[in-house]
């Protein structure tokens, strides 16, 4: 296929220059260590969010050689929700907040939410986005119970760090998932939206359980590396 002008590439929506990303990371790390050097790893949190779909997009696609591997919006399934993931620099994970698309106070909130897996948190928003209302509820329901000392909350995107293993495990769970029967029990029946939402939640919880403390600690070390002067020489 390469001779025909195509290469096999990992799909993405956009690409940034590695040098630009590294410069941004280094600038942020310098600012962080200058302002928050007194906070220990048990008092540093990262809150990040990621959207995911019932039908996950392909991991690799065939792309014109020299071109950027992109997925059209139409290739993503319309059933989407957001997972808000919070971790501490010491490797601790907090429960997931799932933001589900729907009308606040509507049927999903009243009928479906009580059936979802306990130990995690759920919110309903028109577009499955984190808005001010959902954020305030998250602060009260999740972070307020977890924080018991002065802490730093980073709303920084660790996409290539914490999210990478989570999305990898999420894809593994999707591939391993058995066919979901429709309401009539026929394998060829299309699952209802409620069944799909339940499957997505269970899939994400299994993936989150697989993210290890060492992976989380490494993500902080890579995202906000210590200044060179503070690194011990072997």
mmCIF file with all atom_site columns, C-alpha atoms in Angstrom:
data_model
loop_
_atom_site.group_PDB
_atom_site.id
_atom_site.type_symbol
_atom_site.label_atom_id
_atom_site.label_alt_id
_atom_site.label_comp_id
_atom_site.label_asym_id
_atom_site.label_entity_id
_atom_site.label_seq_id
_atom_site.pdbx_PDB_ins_code
_atom_site.Cartn_x
_atom_site.Cartn_y
_atom_site.Cartn_z
_atom_site.occupancy
_atom_site.B_iso_or_equiv
_atom_site.pdbx_formal_charge
_atom_site.auth_seq_id
_atom_site.auth_comp_id
_atom_site.auth_asym_id
_atom_site.auth_atom_id
_atom_site.pdbx_PDB_model_num
ATOM 1   C CA . UNK A 1 1   ? 0.000   0.000   0.000  1.00 0.00 ? 1   UNK A CA 1
ATOM 2   C CA . UNK A 1 2   ? 2.898   2.402   0.628  1.00 0.00 ? 2   UNK A CA 1
ATOM 3   C CA . UNK A 1 3   ? 3.959   2.100   -3.014 1.00 0.00 ? 3   UNK A CA 1
ATOM 4   C CA . UNK A 1 4   ? 0.459   3.158   -4.048 1.00 0.00 ? 4   UNK A CA 1
ATOM 5   C CA . UNK A 1 5   ? 0.764   6.390   -2.094 1.00 0.00 ? 5   UNK A CA 1
ATOM 6   C CA . UNK A 1 6   ? -0.862  5.271   1.167  1.00 0.00 ? 6   UNK A CA 1
ATOM 7   C CA . UNK A 1 7   ? 0.581   4.646   4.614  1.00 0.00 ? 7   UNK A CA 1
ATOM 8   C CA . UNK A 1 8   ? -0.923  3.049   7.721  1.00 0.00 ? 8   UNK A CA 1
ATOM 9   C CA . UNK A 1 9   ? -1.155  5.718   10.423 1.00 0.00 ? 9   UNK A CA 1
ATOM 10  C CA . UNK A 1 10  ? -2.773  6.265   13.780 1.00 0.00 ? 10  UNK A CA 1
ATOM 11  C CA . UNK A 1 11  ? -5.931  8.301   13.442 1.00 0.00 ? 11  UNK A CA 1
ATOM 12  C CA . UNK A 1 12  ? -6.222  11.727  15.060 1.00 0.00 ? 12  UNK A CA 1
ATOM 13  C CA . UNK A 1 13  ? -8.225  14.913  14.741 1.00 0.00 ? 13  UNK A CA 1
ATOM 14  C CA . UNK A 1 14  ? -5.176  17.197  14.570 1.00 0.00 ? 14  UNK A CA 1
ATOM 15  C CA . UNK A 1 15  ? -1.434  17.186  15.077 1.00 0.00 ? 15  UNK A CA 1
ATOM 16  C CA . UNK A 1 16  ? 0.871   19.642  16.858 1.00 0.00 ? 16  UNK A CA 1
ATOM 17  C CA . UNK A 1 17  ? 4.590   20.014  16.395 1.00 0.00 ? 17  UNK A CA 1
ATOM 18  C CA . UNK A 1 18  ? 6.489   18.072  19.042 1.00 0.00 ? 18  UNK A CA 1
ATOM 19  C CA . UNK A 1 19  ? 8.804   21.011  19.708 1.00 0.00 ? 19  UNK A CA 1
ATOM 20  C CA . UNK A 1 20  ? 5.858   23.342  20.379 1.00 0.00 ? 20  UNK A CA 1
ATOM 21  C CA . UNK A 1 21  ? 4.325   20.852  22.813 1.00 0.00 ? 21  UNK A CA 1
ATOM 22  C CA . UNK A 1 22  ? 7.616   20.374  24.640 1.00 0.00 ? 22  UNK A CA 1
ATOM 23  C CA . UNK A 1 23  ? 8.148   24.123  24.955 1.00 0.00 ? 23  UNK A CA 1
ATOM 24  C CA . UNK A 1 24  ? 4.648   24.574  26.354 1.00 0.00 ? 24  UNK A CA 1
ATOM 25  C CA . UNK A 1 25  ? 5.220   21.740  28.827 1.00 0.00 ? 25  UNK A CA 1
ATOM 26  C CA . UNK A 1 26  ? 8.563   23.151  29.980 1.00 0.00 ? 26  UNK A CA 1
ATOM 27  C CA . UNK A 1 27  ? 7.135   26.645  30.452 1.00 0.00 ? 27  UNK A CA 1
ATOM 28  C CA . UNK A 1 28  ? 4.238   25.283  32.471 1.00 0.00 ? 28  UNK A CA 1
ATOM 29  C CA . UNK A 1 29  ? 6.529   23.062  34.575 1.00 0.00 ? 29  UNK A CA 1
ATOM 30  C CA . UNK A 1 30  ? 8.783   26.016  35.398 1.00 0.00 ? 30  UNK A CA 1
ATOM 31  C CA . UNK A 1 31  ? 5.802   28.123  36.468 1.00 0.00 ? 31  UNK A CA 1
ATOM 32  C CA . UNK A 1 32  ? 4.312   25.263  38.468 1.00 0.00 ? 32  UNK A CA 1
ATOM 33  C CA . UNK A 1 33  ? 7.451   24.449  40.455 1.00 0.00 ? 33  UNK A CA 1
ATOM 34  C CA . UNK A 1 34  ? 8.071   28.122  41.146 1.00 0.00 ? 34  UNK A CA 1
ATOM 35  C CA . UNK A 1 35  ? 4.550   28.722  42.473 1.00 0.00 ? 35  UNK A CA 1
ATOM 36  C CA . UNK A 1 36  ? 3.642   25.379  44.095 1.00 0.00 ? 36  UNK A CA 1
ATOM 37  C CA . UNK A 1 37  ? 6.907   23.755  45.151 1.00 0.00 ? 37  UNK A CA 1
ATOM 38  C CA . UNK A 1 38  ? 5.670   23.444  48.743 1.00 0.00 ? 38  UNK A CA 1
ATOM 39  C CA . UNK A 1 39  ? 2.807   21.069  47.919 1.00 0.00 ? 39  UNK A CA 1
ATOM 40  C CA . UNK A 1 40  ? 3.414   17.343  48.258 1.00 0.00 ? 40  UNK A CA 1
ATOM 41  C CA . UNK A 1 41  ? 2.187   14.744  45.746 1.00 0.00 ? 41  UNK A CA 1
ATOM 42  C CA . UNK A 1 42  ? -0.780  13.877  47.978 1.00 0.00 ? 42  UNK A CA 1
ATOM 43  C CA . UNK A 1 43  ? -2.042  17.459  47.639 1.00 0.00 ? 43  UNK A CA 1
ATOM 44  C CA . UNK A 1 44  ? -1.743  17.891  43.872 1.00 0.00 ? 44  UNK A CA 1
ATOM 45  C CA . UNK A 1 45  ? -4.725  16.927  41.713 1.00 0.00 ? 45  UNK A CA 1
ATOM 46  C CA . UNK A 1 46  ? -5.250  16.824  37.974 1.00 0.00 ? 46  UNK A CA 1
ATOM 47  C CA . UNK A 1 47  ? -8.822  17.006  36.672 1.00 0.00 ? 47  UNK A CA 1
ATOM 48  C CA . UNK A 1 48  ? -9.280  16.128  33.032 1.00 0.00 ? 48  UNK A CA 1
ATOM 49  C CA . UNK A 1 49  ? -12.208 15.195  30.846 1.00 0.00 ? 49  UNK A CA 1
ATOM 50  C CA . UNK A 1 50  ? -12.537 13.140  27.705 1.00 0.00 ? 50  UNK A CA 1
ATOM 51  C CA . UNK A 1 51  ? -15.443 12.360  25.435 1.00 0.00 ? 51  UNK A CA 1
ATOM 52  C CA . UNK A 1 52  ? -15.951 8.801   24.260 1.00 0.00 ? 52  UNK A CA 1
ATOM 53  C CA . UNK A 1 53  ? -18.403 6.993   22.036 1.00 0.00 ? 53  UNK A CA 1
ATOM 54  C CA . UNK A 1 54  ? -20.330 3.748   22.076 1.00 0.00 ? 54  UNK A CA 1
ATOM 55  C CA . UNK A 1 55  ? -18.797 2.829   18.714 1.00 0.00 ? 55  UNK A CA 1
ATOM 56  C CA . UNK A 1 56  ? -15.157 3.782   19.083 1.00 0.00 ? 56  UNK A CA 1
ATOM 57  C CA . UNK A 1 57  ? -13.296 5.076   15.991 1.00 0.00 ? 57  UNK A CA 1
ATOM 58  C CA . UNK A 1 58  ? -10.591 2.897   14.440 1.00 0.00 ? 58  UNK A CA 1
ATOM 59  C CA . UNK A 1 59  ? -7.138  2.958   15.995 1.00 0.00 ? 59  UNK A CA 1
ATOM 60  C CA . UNK A 1 60  ? -5.375  3.051   12.627 1.00 0.00 ? 60  UNK A CA 1
ATOM 61  C CA . UNK A 1 61  ? -6.506  4.192   9.193  1.00 0.00 ? 61  UNK A CA 1
ATOM 62  C CA . UNK A 1 62  ? -5.070  4.237   5.681  1.00 0.00 ? 62  UNK A CA 1
ATOM 63  C CA . UNK A 1 63  ? -3.925  7.767   4.840  1.00 0.00 ? 63  UNK A CA 1
ATOM 64  C CA . UNK A 1 64  ? -2.441  9.381   1.746  1.00 0.00 ? 64  UNK A CA 1
ATOM 65  C CA . UNK A 1 65  ? 1.330   9.290   2.135  1.00 0.00 ? 65  UNK A CA 1
ATOM 66  C CA . UNK A 1 66  ? 2.552   12.565  3.603  1.00 0.00 ? 66  UNK A CA 1
ATOM 67  C CA . UNK A 1 67  ? -0.935  13.587  4.706  1.00 0.00 ? 67  UNK A CA 1
ATOM 68  C CA . UNK A 1 68  ? -2.406  13.909  8.186  1.00 0.00 ? 68  UNK A CA 1
ATOM 69  C CA . UNK A 1 69  ? -4.457  10.974  9.524  1.00 0.00 ? 69  UNK A CA 1
ATOM 70  C CA . UNK A 1 70  ? -7.848  12.467  10.318 1.00 0.00 ? 70  UNK A CA 1
ATOM 71  C CA . UNK A 1 71  ? -11.252 11.027  11.067 1.00 0.00 ? 71  UNK A CA 1
ATOM 72  C CA . UNK A 1 72  ? -14.306 12.809  9.773  1.00 0.00 ? 72  UNK A CA 1
ATOM 73  C CA . UNK A 1 73  ? -16.902 13.808  12.311 1.00 0.00 ? 73  UNK A CA 1
ATOM 74  C CA . UNK A 1 74  ? -19.430 11.590  10.571 1.00 0.00 ? 74  UNK A CA 1
ATOM 75  C CA . UNK A 1 75  ? -17.360 8.502   11.363 1.00 0.00 ? 75  UNK A CA 1
ATOM 76  C CA . UNK A 1 76  ? -18.006 8.929   15.079 1.00 0.00 ? 76  UNK A CA 1
ATOM 77  C CA . UNK A 1 77  ? -21.146 7.475   16.576 1.00 0.00 ? 77  UNK A CA 1
ATOM 78  C CA . UNK A 1 78  ? -23.704 9.990   17.769 1.00 0.00 ? 78  UNK A CA 1
ATOM 79  C CA . UNK A 1 79  ? -24.065 8.373   21.216 1.00 0.00 ? 79  UNK A CA 1
ATOM 80  C CA . UNK A 1 80  ? -21.421 10.136  23.259 1.00 0.00 ? 80  UNK A CA 1
ATOM 81  C CA . UNK A 1 81  ? -20.719 10.878  26.902 1.00 0.00 ? 81  UNK A CA 1
ATOM 82  C CA . UNK A 1 82  ? -17.943 12.555  28.853 1.00 0.00 ? 82  UNK A CA 1
ATOM 83  C CA . UNK A 1 83  ? -15.799 10.999  31.570 1.00 0.00 ? 83  UNK A CA 1
ATOM 84  C CA . UNK A 1 84  ? -14.188 13.356  34.086 1.00 0.00 ? 84  UNK A CA 1
ATOM 85  C CA . UNK A 1 85  ? -11.078 11.740  35.546 1.00 0.00 ? 85  UNK A CA 1
ATOM 86  C CA . UNK A 1 86  ? -9.263  13.046  38.610 1.00 0.00 ? 86  UNK A CA 1
ATOM 87  C CA . UNK A 1 87  ? -5.920  11.766  39.863 1.00 0.00 ? 87  UNK A CA 1
ATOM 88  C CA . UNK A 1 88  ? -3.403  12.790  42.507 1.00 0.00 ? 88  UNK A CA 1
ATOM 89  C CA . UNK A 1 89  ? 0.330   13.044  41.959 1.00 0.00 ? 89  UNK A CA 1
ATOM 90  C CA . UNK A 1 90  ? 0.858   10.238  44.478 1.00 0.00 ? 90  UNK A CA 1
ATOM 91  C CA . UNK A 1 91  ? -0.996  7.826   42.171 1.00 0.00 ? 91  UNK A CA 1
ATOM 92  C CA . UNK A 1 92  ? -4.453  7.974   43.761 1.00 0.00 ? 92  UNK A CA 1
ATOM 93  C CA . UNK A 1 93  ? -7.553  7.828   41.538 1.00 0.00 ? 93  UNK A CA 1
ATOM 94  C CA . UNK A 1 94  ? -10.886 9.434   42.362 1.00 0.00 ? 94  UNK A CA 1
ATOM 95  C CA . UNK A 1 95  ? -14.263 8.110   41.168 1.00 0.00 ? 95  UNK A CA 1
ATOM 96  C CA . UNK A 1 96  ? -15.304 8.941   37.627 1.00 0.00 ? 96  UNK A CA 1
ATOM 97  C CA . UNK A 1 97  ? -17.889 11.598  36.908 1.00 0.00 ? 97  UNK A CA 1
ATOM 98  C CA . UNK A 1 98  ? -19.951 10.571  33.878 1.00 0.00 ? 98  UNK A CA 1
ATOM 99  C CA . UNK A 1 99  ? -21.703 13.390  32.029 1.00 0.00 ? 99  UNK A CA 1
ATOM 100 C CA . UNK A 1 100 ? -24.557 11.913  30.021 1.00 0.00 ? 100 UNK A CA 1
ATOM 101 C CA . UNK A 1 101 ? -26.371 13.611  27.189 1.00 0.00 ? 101 UNK A CA 1
ATOM 102 C CA . UNK A 1 102 ? -29.971 14.382  28.050 1.00 0.00 ? 102 UNK A CA 1
ATOM 103 C CA . UNK A 1 103 ? -32.318 16.831  29.724 1.00 0.00 ? 103 UNK A CA 1
ATOM 104 C CA . UNK A 1 104 ? -31.466 17.628  33.366 1.00 0.00 ? 104 UNK A CA 1
ATOM 105 C CA . UNK A 1 105 ? -34.331 16.380  35.501 1.00 0.00 ? 105 UNK A CA 1
ATOM 106 C CA . UNK A 1 106 ? -35.713 14.328  32.624 1.00 0.00 ? 106 UNK A CA 1
ATOM 107 C CA . UNK A 1 107 ? -36.252 10.617  32.078 1.00 0.00 ? 107 UNK A CA 1
ATOM 108 C CA . UNK A 1 108 ? -32.570 9.648   32.105 1.00 0.00 ? 108 UNK A CA 1
ATOM 109 C CA . UNK A 1 109 ? -31.958 11.499  35.356 1.00 0.00 ? 109 UNK A CA 1
ATOM 110 C CA . UNK A 1 110 ? -35.029 10.049  37.068 1.00 0.00 ? 110 UNK A CA 1
ATOM 111 C CA . UNK A 1 111 ? -35.126 6.509   35.653 1.00 0.00 ? 111 UNK A CA 1
ATOM 112 C CA . UNK A 1 112 ? -31.646 5.532   34.472 1.00 0.00 ? 112 UNK A CA 1
ATOM 113 C CA . UNK A 1 113 ? -29.197 7.160   36.875 1.00 0.00 ? 113 UNK A CA 1
ATOM 114 C CA . UNK A 1 114 ? -30.366 5.139   39.904 1.00 0.00 ? 114 UNK A CA 1
ATOM 115 C CA . UNK A 1 115 ? -29.509 1.916   38.011 1.00 0.00 ? 115 UNK A CA 1
ATOM 116 C CA . UNK A 1 116 ? -25.903 2.849   37.218 1.00 0.00 ? 116 UNK A CA 1
ATOM 117 C CA . UNK A 1 117 ? -22.883 1.398   39.012 1.00 0.00 ? 117 UNK A CA 1
ATOM 118 C CA . UNK A 1 118 ? -22.446 2.747   42.512 1.00 0.00 ? 118 UNK A CA 1
ATOM 119 C CA . UNK A 1 119 ? -19.216 4.326   43.658 1.00 0.00 ? 119 UNK A CA 1
ATOM 120 C CA . UNK A 1 120 ? -19.081 6.770   40.763 1.00 0.00 ? 120 UNK A CA 1
ATOM 121 C CA . UNK A 1 121 ? -20.933 9.988   39.991 1.00 0.00 ? 121 UNK A CA 1
ATOM 122 C CA . UNK A 1 122 ? -23.338 10.908  37.209 1.00 0.00 ? 122 UNK A CA 1
ATOM 123 C CA . UNK A 1 123 ? -24.708 14.122  35.736 1.00 0.00 ? 123 UNK A CA 1
ATOM 124 C CA . UNK A 1 124 ? -27.045 14.857  32.829 1.00 0.00 ? 124 UNK A CA 1
ATOM 125 C CA . UNK A 1 125 ? -26.349 17.764  30.492 1.00 0.00 ? 125 UNK A CA 1
ATOM 126 C CA . UNK A 1 126 ? -27.881 18.684  27.138 1.00 0.00 ? 126 UNK A CA 1
ATOM 127 C CA . UNK A 1 127 ? -24.669 18.081  25.175 1.00 0.00 ? 127 UNK A CA 1
ATOM 128 C CA . UNK A 1 128 ? -22.767 15.881  27.642 1.00 0.00 ? 128 UNK A CA 1
ATOM 129 C CA . UNK A 1 129 ? -20.391 18.751  28.364 1.00 0.00 ? 129 UNK A CA 1
ATOM 130 C CA . UNK A 1 130 ? -18.797 20.031  31.539 1.00 0.00 ? 130 UNK A CA 1
ATOM 131 C CA . UNK A 1 131 ? -20.509 23.366  32.135 1.00 0.00 ? 131 UNK A CA 1
ATOM 132 C CA . UNK A 1 132 ? -20.610 25.600  35.208 1.00 0.00 ? 132 UNK A CA 1
ATOM 133 C CA . UNK A 1 133 ? -23.546 23.733  36.737 1.00 0.00 ? 133 UNK A CA 1
ATOM 134 C CA . UNK A 1 134 ? -21.895 20.327  36.387 1.00 0.00 ? 134 UNK A CA 1
ATOM 135 C CA . UNK A 1 135 ? -18.552 21.680  37.603 1.00 0.00 ? 135 UNK A CA 1
ATOM 136 C CA . UNK A 1 136 ? -20.084 23.123  40.769 1.00 0.00 ? 136 UNK A CA 1
ATOM 137 C CA . UNK A 1 137 ? -21.823 19.808  41.462 1.00 0.00 ? 137 UNK A CA 1
ATOM 138 C CA . UNK A 1 138 ? -18.531 17.976  40.908 1.00 0.00 ? 138 UNK A CA 1
ATOM 139 C CA . UNK A 1 139 ? -16.735 20.249  43.357 1.00 0.00 ? 139 UNK A CA 1
ATOM 140 C CA . UNK A 1 140 ? -19.368 19.577  46.017 1.00 0.00 ? 140 UNK A CA 1
ATOM 141 C CA . UNK A 1 141 ? -19.883 15.853  45.416 1.00 0.00 ? 141 UNK A CA 1
ATOM 142 C CA . UNK A 1 142 ? -16.378 14.608  44.588 1.00 0.00 ? 142 UNK A CA 1
ATOM 143 C CA . UNK A 1 143 ? -13.544 17.017  45.260 1.00 0.00 ? 143 UNK A CA 1
ATOM 144 C CA . UNK A 1 144 ? -14.941 18.434  48.497 1.00 0.00 ? 144 UNK A CA 1
ATOM 145 C CA . UNK A 1 145 ? -14.912 14.980  50.097 1.00 0.00 ? 145 UNK A CA 1
ATOM 146 C CA . UNK A 1 146 ? -11.434 14.137  48.799 1.00 0.00 ? 146 UNK A CA 1
ATOM 147 C CA . UNK A 1 147 ? -9.593  17.316  49.748 1.00 0.00 ? 147 UNK A CA 1
ATOM 148 C CA . UNK A 1 148 ? -8.760  17.726  53.435 1.00 0.00 ? 148 UNK A CA 1
ATOM 149 C CA . UNK A 1 149 ? -5.787  20.109  53.226 1.00 0.00 ? 149 UNK A CA 1
ATOM 150 C CA . UNK A 1 150 ? -4.617  23.044  51.091 1.00 0.00 ? 150 UNK A CA 1
ATOM 151 C CA . UNK A 1 151 ? -4.196  21.579  47.619 1.00 0.00 ? 151 UNK A CA 1
ATOM 152 C CA . UNK A 1 152 ? -3.426  22.400  44.006 1.00 0.00 ? 152 UNK A CA 1
ATOM 153 C CA . UNK A 1 153 ? -5.968  21.472  41.333 1.00 0.00 ? 153 UNK A CA 1
ATOM 154 C CA . UNK A 1 154 ? -4.593  21.353  37.806 1.00 0.00 ? 154 UNK A CA 1
ATOM 155 C CA . UNK A 1 155 ? -7.135  21.695  35.039 1.00 0.00 ? 155 UNK A CA 1
ATOM 156 C CA . UNK A 1 156 ? -4.427  20.764  32.594 1.00 0.00 ? 156 UNK A CA 1
ATOM 157 C CA . UNK A 1 157 ? -4.768  18.284  29.773 1.00 0.00 ? 157 UNK A CA 1
ATOM 158 C CA . UNK A 1 158 ? -2.544  15.242  30.400 1.00 0.00 ? 158 UNK A CA 1
ATOM 159 C CA . UNK A 1 159 ? -3.822  13.769  27.147 1.00 0.00 ? 159 UNK A CA 1
ATOM 160 C CA . UNK A 1 160 ? -0.577  11.972  26.315 1.00 0.00 ? 160 UNK A CA 1
ATOM 161 C CA . UNK A 1 161 ? -0.098  10.812  29.912 1.00 0.00 ? 161 UNK A CA 1
ATOM 162 C CA . UNK A 1 162 ? -3.061  9.726   32.068 1.00 0.00 ? 162 UNK A CA 1
ATOM 163 C CA . UNK A 1 163 ? -5.513  9.644   29.179 1.00 0.00 ? 163 UNK A CA 1
ATOM 164 C CA . UNK A 1 164 ? -3.308  7.448   27.010 1.00 0.00 ? 164 UNK A CA 1
ATOM 165 C CA . UNK A 1 165 ? -3.544  4.302   29.175 1.00 0.00 ? 165 UNK A CA 1
ATOM 166 C CA . UNK A 1 166 ? -7.203  4.982   29.978 1.00 0.00 ? 166 UNK A CA 1
ATOM 167 C CA . UNK A 1 167 ? -8.146  5.208   26.304 1.00 0.00 ? 167 UNK A CA 1
ATOM 168 C CA . UNK A 1 168 ? -6.015  2.178   25.495 1.00 0.00 ? 168 UNK A CA 1
ATOM 169 C CA . UNK A 1 169 ? -7.773  0.120   28.156 1.00 0.00 ? 169 UNK A CA 1
ATOM 170 C CA . UNK A 1 170 ? -11.121 1.541   27.045 1.00 0.00 ? 170 UNK A CA 1
ATOM 171 C CA . UNK A 1 171 ? -10.472 0.273   23.543 1.00 0.00 ? 171 UNK A CA 1
ATOM 172 C CA . UNK A 1 172 ? -9.446  -3.126  24.930 1.00 0.00 ? 172 UNK A CA 1
ATOM 173 C CA . UNK A 1 173 ? -12.732 -3.381  26.832 1.00 0.00 ? 173 UNK A CA 1
ATOM 174 C CA . UNK A 1 174 ? -14.651 -2.380  23.716 1.00 0.00 ? 174 UNK A CA 1
ATOM 175 C CA . UNK A 1 175 ? -12.938 -5.086  21.669 1.00 0.00 ? 175 UNK A CA 1
ATOM 176 C CA . UNK A 1 176 ? -13.502 -7.707  24.373 1.00 0.00 ? 176 UNK A CA 1
ATOM 177 C CA . UNK A 1 177 ? -17.152 -6.784  24.868 1.00 0.00 ? 177 UNK A CA 1
ATOM 178 C CA . UNK A 1 178 ? -19.638 -9.422  23.841 1.00 0.00 ? 178 UNK A CA 1
ATOM 179 C CA . UNK A 1 179 ? -22.480 -8.576  21.495 1.00 0.00 ? 179 UNK A CA 1
ATOM 180 C CA . UNK A 1 180 ? -25.219 -6.792  23.400 1.00 0.00 ? 180 UNK A CA 1
ATOM 181 C CA . UNK A 1 181 ? -28.618 -8.321  22.750 1.00 0.00 ? 181 UNK A CA 1
ATOM 182 C CA . UNK A 1 182 ? -31.485 -6.064  21.878 1.00 0.00 ? 182 UNK A CA 1
ATOM 183 C CA . UNK A 1 183 ? -34.631 -5.871  23.972 1.00 0.00 ? 183 UNK A CA 1
ATOM 184 C CA . UNK A 1 184 ? -36.024 -9.007  22.298 1.00 0.00 ? 184 UNK A CA 1
ATOM 185 C CA . UNK A 1 185 ? -32.894 -11.029 23.031 1.00 0.00 ? 185 UNK A CA 1
ATOM 186 C CA . UNK A 1 186 ? -31.887 -11.311 19.382 1.00 0.00 ? 186 UNK A CA 1
ATOM 187 C CA . UNK A 1 187 ? -28.201 -10.764 18.638 1.00 0.00 ? 187 UNK A CA 1
ATOM 188 C CA . UNK A 1 188 ? -29.197 -8.874  15.502 1.00 0.00 ? 188 UNK A CA 1
ATOM 189 C CA . UNK A 1 189 ? -31.428 -6.442  17.365 1.00 0.00 ? 189 UNK A CA 1
ATOM 190 C CA . UNK A 1 190 ? -29.962 -2.980  17.806 1.00 0.00 ? 190 UNK A CA 1
ATOM 191 C CA . UNK A 1 191 ? -29.364 -2.222  21.502 1.00 0.00 ? 191 UNK A CA 1
ATOM 192 C CA . UNK A 1 192 ? -31.434 0.599   22.885 1.00 0.00 ? 192 UNK A CA 1
ATOM 193 C CA . UNK A 1 193 ? -29.844 3.903   23.832 1.00 0.00 ? 193 UNK A CA 1
ATOM 194 C CA . UNK A 1 194 ? -30.234 2.983   27.511 1.00 0.00 ? 194 UNK A CA 1
ATOM 195 C CA . UNK A 1 195 ? -28.395 -0.310  26.961 1.00 0.00 ? 195 UNK A CA 1
ATOM 196 C CA . UNK A 1 196 ? -25.621 1.483   25.120 1.00 0.00 ? 196 UNK A CA 1
ATOM 197 C CA . UNK A 1 197 ? -25.202 4.035   27.892 1.00 0.00 ? 197 UNK A CA 1
ATOM 198 C CA . UNK A 1 198 ? -24.969 1.265   30.471 1.00 0.00 ? 198 UNK A CA 1
ATOM 199 C CA . UNK A 1 199 ? -22.372 -0.559  28.358 1.00 0.00 ? 199 UNK A CA 1
ATOM 200 C CA . UNK A 1 200 ? -20.295 2.602   27.990 1.00 0.00 ? 200 UNK A CA 1
ATOM 201 C CA . UNK A 1 201 ? -20.300 3.229   31.728 1.00 0.00 ? 201 UNK A CA 1
ATOM 202 C CA . UNK A 1 202 ? -19.281 -0.329  32.582 1.00 0.00 ? 202 UNK A CA 1
ATOM 203 C CA . UNK A 1 203 ? -16.588 -0.252  29.915 1.00 0.00 ? 203 UNK A CA 1
ATOM 204 C CA . UNK A 1 204 ? -15.115 3.002   31.253 1.00 0.00 ? 204 UNK A CA 1
ATOM 205 C CA . UNK A 1 205 ? -15.116 1.778   34.862 1.00 0.00 ? 205 UNK A CA 1
ATOM 206 C CA . UNK A 1 206 ? -13.222 -1.373  33.881 1.00 0.00 ? 206 UNK A CA 1
ATOM 207 C CA . UNK A 1 207 ? -10.707 0.725   31.954 1.00 0.00 ? 207 UNK A CA 1
ATOM 208 C CA . UNK A 1 208 ? -10.257 3.146   34.867 1.00 0.00 ? 208 UNK A CA 1
ATOM 209 C CA . UNK A 1 209 ? -9.690  0.251   37.259 1.00 0.00 ? 209 UNK A CA 1
ATOM 210 C CA . UNK A 1 210 ? -6.811  -0.899  35.065 1.00 0.00 ? 210 UNK A CA 1
ATOM 211 C CA . UNK A 1 211 ? -4.940  2.419   35.216 1.00 0.00 ? 211 UNK A CA 1
ATOM 212 C CA . UNK A 1 212 ? -2.201  1.808   37.786 1.00 0.00 ? 212 UNK A CA 1
ATOM 213 C CA . UNK A 1 213 ? -0.761  4.137   40.412 1.00 0.00 ? 213 UNK A CA 1
ATOM 214 C CA . UNK A 1 214 ? 2.653   3.926   38.754 1.00 0.00 ? 214 UNK A CA 1
ATOM 215 C CA . UNK A 1 215 ? 1.181   5.071   35.425 1.00 0.00 ? 215 UNK A CA 1
ATOM 216 C CA . UNK A 1 216 ? -0.388  8.062   37.163 1.00 0.00 ? 216 UNK A CA 1
ATOM 217 C CA . UNK A 1 217 ? 2.828   9.008   38.965 1.00 0.00 ? 217 UNK A CA 1
ATOM 218 C CA . UNK A 1 218 ? 4.781   8.779   35.717 1.00 0.00 ? 218 UNK A CA 1
ATOM 219 C CA . UNK A 1 219 ? 2.216   10.997  34.008 1.00 0.00 ? 219 UNK A CA 1
ATOM 220 C CA . UNK A 1 220 ? 2.876   13.783  36.502 1.00 0.00 ? 220 UNK A CA 1
ATOM 221 C CA . UNK A 1 221 ? 6.641   13.346  36.192 1.00 0.00 ? 221 UNK A CA 1
ATOM 222 C CA . UNK A 1 222 ? 6.450   13.657  32.414 1.00 0.00 ? 222 UNK A CA 1
ATOM 223 C CA . UNK A 1 223 ? 3.874   16.446  32.302 1.00 0.00 ? 223 UNK A CA 1
ATOM 224 C CA . UNK A 1 224 ? 5.515   18.666  34.932 1.00 0.00 ? 224 UNK A CA 1
ATOM 225 C CA . UNK A 1 225 ? 9.161   17.526  35.084 1.00 0.00 ? 225 UNK A CA 1
ATOM 226 C CA . UNK A 1 226 ? 11.260  18.736  37.981 1.00 0.00 ? 226 UNK A CA 1
ATOM 227 C CA . UNK A 1 227 ? 13.760  21.531  37.276 1.00 0.00 ? 227 UNK A CA 1
ATOM 228 C CA . UNK A 1 228 ? 17.172  20.239  36.247 1.00 0.00 ? 228 UNK A CA 1
ATOM 229 C CA . UNK A 1 229 ? 18.771  21.702  39.369 1.00 0.00 ? 229 UNK A CA 1
ATOM 230 C CA . UNK A 1 230 ? 16.549  19.525  41.569 1.00 0.00 ? 230 UNK A CA 1
ATOM 231 C CA . UNK A 1 231 ? 17.228  16.275  39.741 1.00 0.00 ? 231 UNK A CA 1
ATOM 232 C CA . UNK A 1 232 ? 19.660  14.048  41.584 1.00 0.00 ? 232 UNK A CA 1
ATOM 233 C CA . UNK A 1 233 ? 22.543  12.770  39.511 1.00 0.00 ? 233 UNK A CA 1
ATOM 234 C CA . UNK A 1 234 ? 23.144  8.988   39.568 1.00 0.00 ? 234 UNK A CA 1
#
